[in-house]
Amino acid sequence: QVQLVESGGGLVQAGGSLRVACAVSGRNFYYDAMGWFRQAPGKDREFVAGIYGSGGRTRYGDFVKGRFTISRDNVKNTVYLQMNSLTLEDTAVYYCAAGFYSGQKENYNYWGQGTQVTVST
């Protein structure tokens, strides 16, 4: 049974930092590209960041502008998203996903349940 479990979401002040994590089980983690997406109320789910199975390549959504970093630990079967310089517009539910290295949500086959990130003034 494939499980992706996000953690680390919460409330943070604008300008602050937060790291969310996603623990994966039931799959050969090394061979999966991993992605982070987010969805704000009334908006489509959008691509945040992606990383190759080996961790050797990463890509980011245009809005990230160097503020976020995706990484993975293939021993712990966990992918991380470090978010810095957070703004109110970053408030959303953040989802991790496993699949093919892509910025398109259709290319990811497995999804976590999401973790809420709320940025306040």
GROMACS .gro file of C-alpha atoms in nm:
model
  121
    1GLN     CA    1   0.000   0.000   0.000
    2VAL     CA    2   0.146   0.331  -0.110
    3GLN     CA    3   0.137   0.608   0.146
    4LEU     CA    4   0.258   0.965   0.129
    5VAL     CA    5   0.227   1.150   0.458
    6GLU     CA    6   0.302   1.519   0.480
    7SER     CA    7   0.398   1.696   0.799
    8GLY     CA    8   0.537   2.027   0.915
    9GLY     CA    9   0.267   2.264   0.803
   10GLY     CA   10   0.138   2.536   1.032
   11LEU     CA   11   0.108   2.906   1.094
   12VAL     CA   12   0.401   3.135   1.019
   13GLN     CA   13   0.443   3.509   0.997
   14ALA     CA   14   0.510   3.678   0.667
   15GLY     CA   15   0.881   3.682   0.597
   16GLY     CA   16   0.933   3.368   0.800
   17SER     CA   17   1.038   3.016   0.709
   18LEU     CA   18   0.884   2.673   0.727
   19ARG     CA   19   0.989   2.325   0.624
   20VAL     CA   20   0.738   2.063   0.525
   21ALA     CA   21   0.821   1.697   0.484
   22CYS     CA   22   0.665   1.400   0.311
   23ALA     CA   23   0.737   1.044   0.417
   24VAL     CA   24   0.679   0.778   0.153
   25SER     CA   25   0.615   0.409   0.206
   26GLY     CA   26   0.510   0.120  -0.013
   27ARG     CA   27   0.719   0.224  -0.311
   28ASN     CA   28   1.075   0.202  -0.431
   29PHE     CA   29   1.137   0.562  -0.339
   30TYR     CA   30   1.466   0.604  -0.524
   31TYR     CA   31   1.300   0.552  -0.863
   32ASP     CA   32   1.023   0.804  -0.811
   33ALA     CA   33   1.048   1.167  -0.896
   34MET     CA   34   0.878   1.367  -0.623
   35GLY     CA   35   0.687   1.688  -0.646
   36TRP     CA   36   0.527   1.947  -0.427
   37PHE     CA   37   0.207   2.118  -0.531
   38ARG     CA   38  -0.017   2.361  -0.353
   39GLN     CA   39  -0.380   2.461  -0.368
   40ALA     CA   40  -0.531   2.776  -0.226
   41PRO     CA   41  -0.908   2.815  -0.178
   42GLY     CA   42  -1.083   2.871  -0.509
   43LYS     CA   43  -0.767   2.813  -0.711
   44ASP     CA   44  -0.626   2.528  -0.915
   45ARG     CA   45  -0.357   2.304  -0.776
   46GLU     CA   46  -0.026   2.447  -0.891
   47PHE     CA   47   0.323   2.310  -0.921
   48VAL     CA   48   0.573   2.424  -0.659
   49ALA     CA   49   0.882   2.207  -0.700
   50GLY     CA   50   1.003   1.874  -0.833
   51ILE     CA   51   1.309   1.656  -0.783
   52TYR     CA   52   1.456   1.355  -0.964
   53GLY     CA   53   1.476   1.019  -0.791
   54SER     CA   54   1.849   1.059  -0.752
   55GLY     CA   55   1.806   1.416  -0.637
   56GLY     CA   56   2.031   1.531  -0.917
   57ARG     CA   57   1.783   1.763  -1.083
   58THR     CA   58   1.525   2.002  -0.948
   59ARG     CA   59   1.274   2.242  -1.094
   60TYR     CA   60   1.047   2.507  -0.951
   61GLY     CA   61   0.734   2.700  -1.028
   62ASP     CA   62   0.792   3.049  -1.162
   63PHE     CA   63   0.654   3.213  -0.851
   64VAL     CA   64   0.916   3.052  -0.626
   65LYS     CA   65   1.190   3.295  -0.732
   66GLY     CA   66   1.462   3.127  -0.529
   67ARG     CA   67   1.270   3.125  -0.201
   68PHE     CA   68   1.202   2.750  -0.178
   69THR     CA   69   1.430   2.447  -0.190
   70ILE     CA   70   1.323   2.089  -0.253
   71SER     CA   71   1.543   1.806  -0.131
   72ARG     CA   72   1.517   1.438  -0.055
   73ASP     CA   73   1.668   1.177   0.171
   74ASN     CA   74   1.660   0.842  -0.006
   75VAL     CA   75   1.757   0.659   0.313
   76LYS     CA   76   1.464   0.802   0.507
   77ASN     CA   77   1.230   0.790   0.204
   78THR     CA   78   1.141   1.149   0.269
   79VAL     CA   79   1.117   1.460   0.055
   80TYR     CA   80   1.136   1.809   0.198
   81LEU     CA   81   1.035   2.157   0.096
   82GLN     CA   82   1.217   2.439   0.270
   83MET     CA   83   1.024   2.764   0.230
   84ASN     CA   84   1.178   3.100   0.309
   85SER     CA   85   1.058   3.460   0.277
   86LEU     CA   86   0.699   3.345   0.294
   87THR     CA   87   0.424   3.582   0.186
   88LEU     CA   88   0.048   3.584   0.235
   89GLU     CA   89   0.014   3.446  -0.119
   90ASP     CA   90   0.192   3.128  -0.010
   91THR     CA   91  -0.102   3.031   0.209
   92ALA     CA   92  -0.235   2.702   0.075
   93VAL     CA   93  -0.260   2.330   0.133
   94TYR     CA   94   0.069   2.176   0.025
   95TYR     CA   95   0.066   1.830  -0.129
   96CYS     CA   96   0.349   1.596  -0.210
   97ALA     CA   97   0.324   1.357  -0.501
   98ALA     CA   98   0.521   1.071  -0.654
   99GLY     CA   99   0.552   1.006  -1.024
  100PHE     CA  100   0.741   1.137  -1.325
  101TYR     CA  101   0.969   1.439  -1.317
  102SER     CA  102   0.734   1.707  -1.439
  103GLY     CA  103   0.561   2.031  -1.356
  104GLN     CA  104   0.226   1.883  -1.452
  105LYS     CA  105   0.009   1.727  -1.184
  106GLU     CA  106  -0.122   1.474  -1.436
  107ASN     CA  107   0.221   1.307  -1.437
  108TYR     CA  108   0.209   1.222  -1.068
  109ASN     CA  109   0.031   0.904  -0.969
  110TYR     CA  110   0.037   0.909  -0.591
  111TRP     CA  111  -0.059   1.192  -0.361
  112GLY     CA  112  -0.049   1.275   0.005
  113GLN     CA  113  -0.339   1.414   0.201
  114GLY     CA  114  -0.189   1.762   0.221
  115THR     CA  115  -0.066   1.989   0.498
  116GLN     CA  116  -0.195   2.339   0.560
  117VAL     CA  117   0.048   2.630   0.547
  118THR     CA  118  -0.092   2.961   0.664
  119VAL     CA  119   0.108   3.282   0.642
  120SER     CA  120  -0.011   3.568   0.858
  121THR     CA  121   0.077   3.936   0.889
   0.00000   0.00000   0.00000
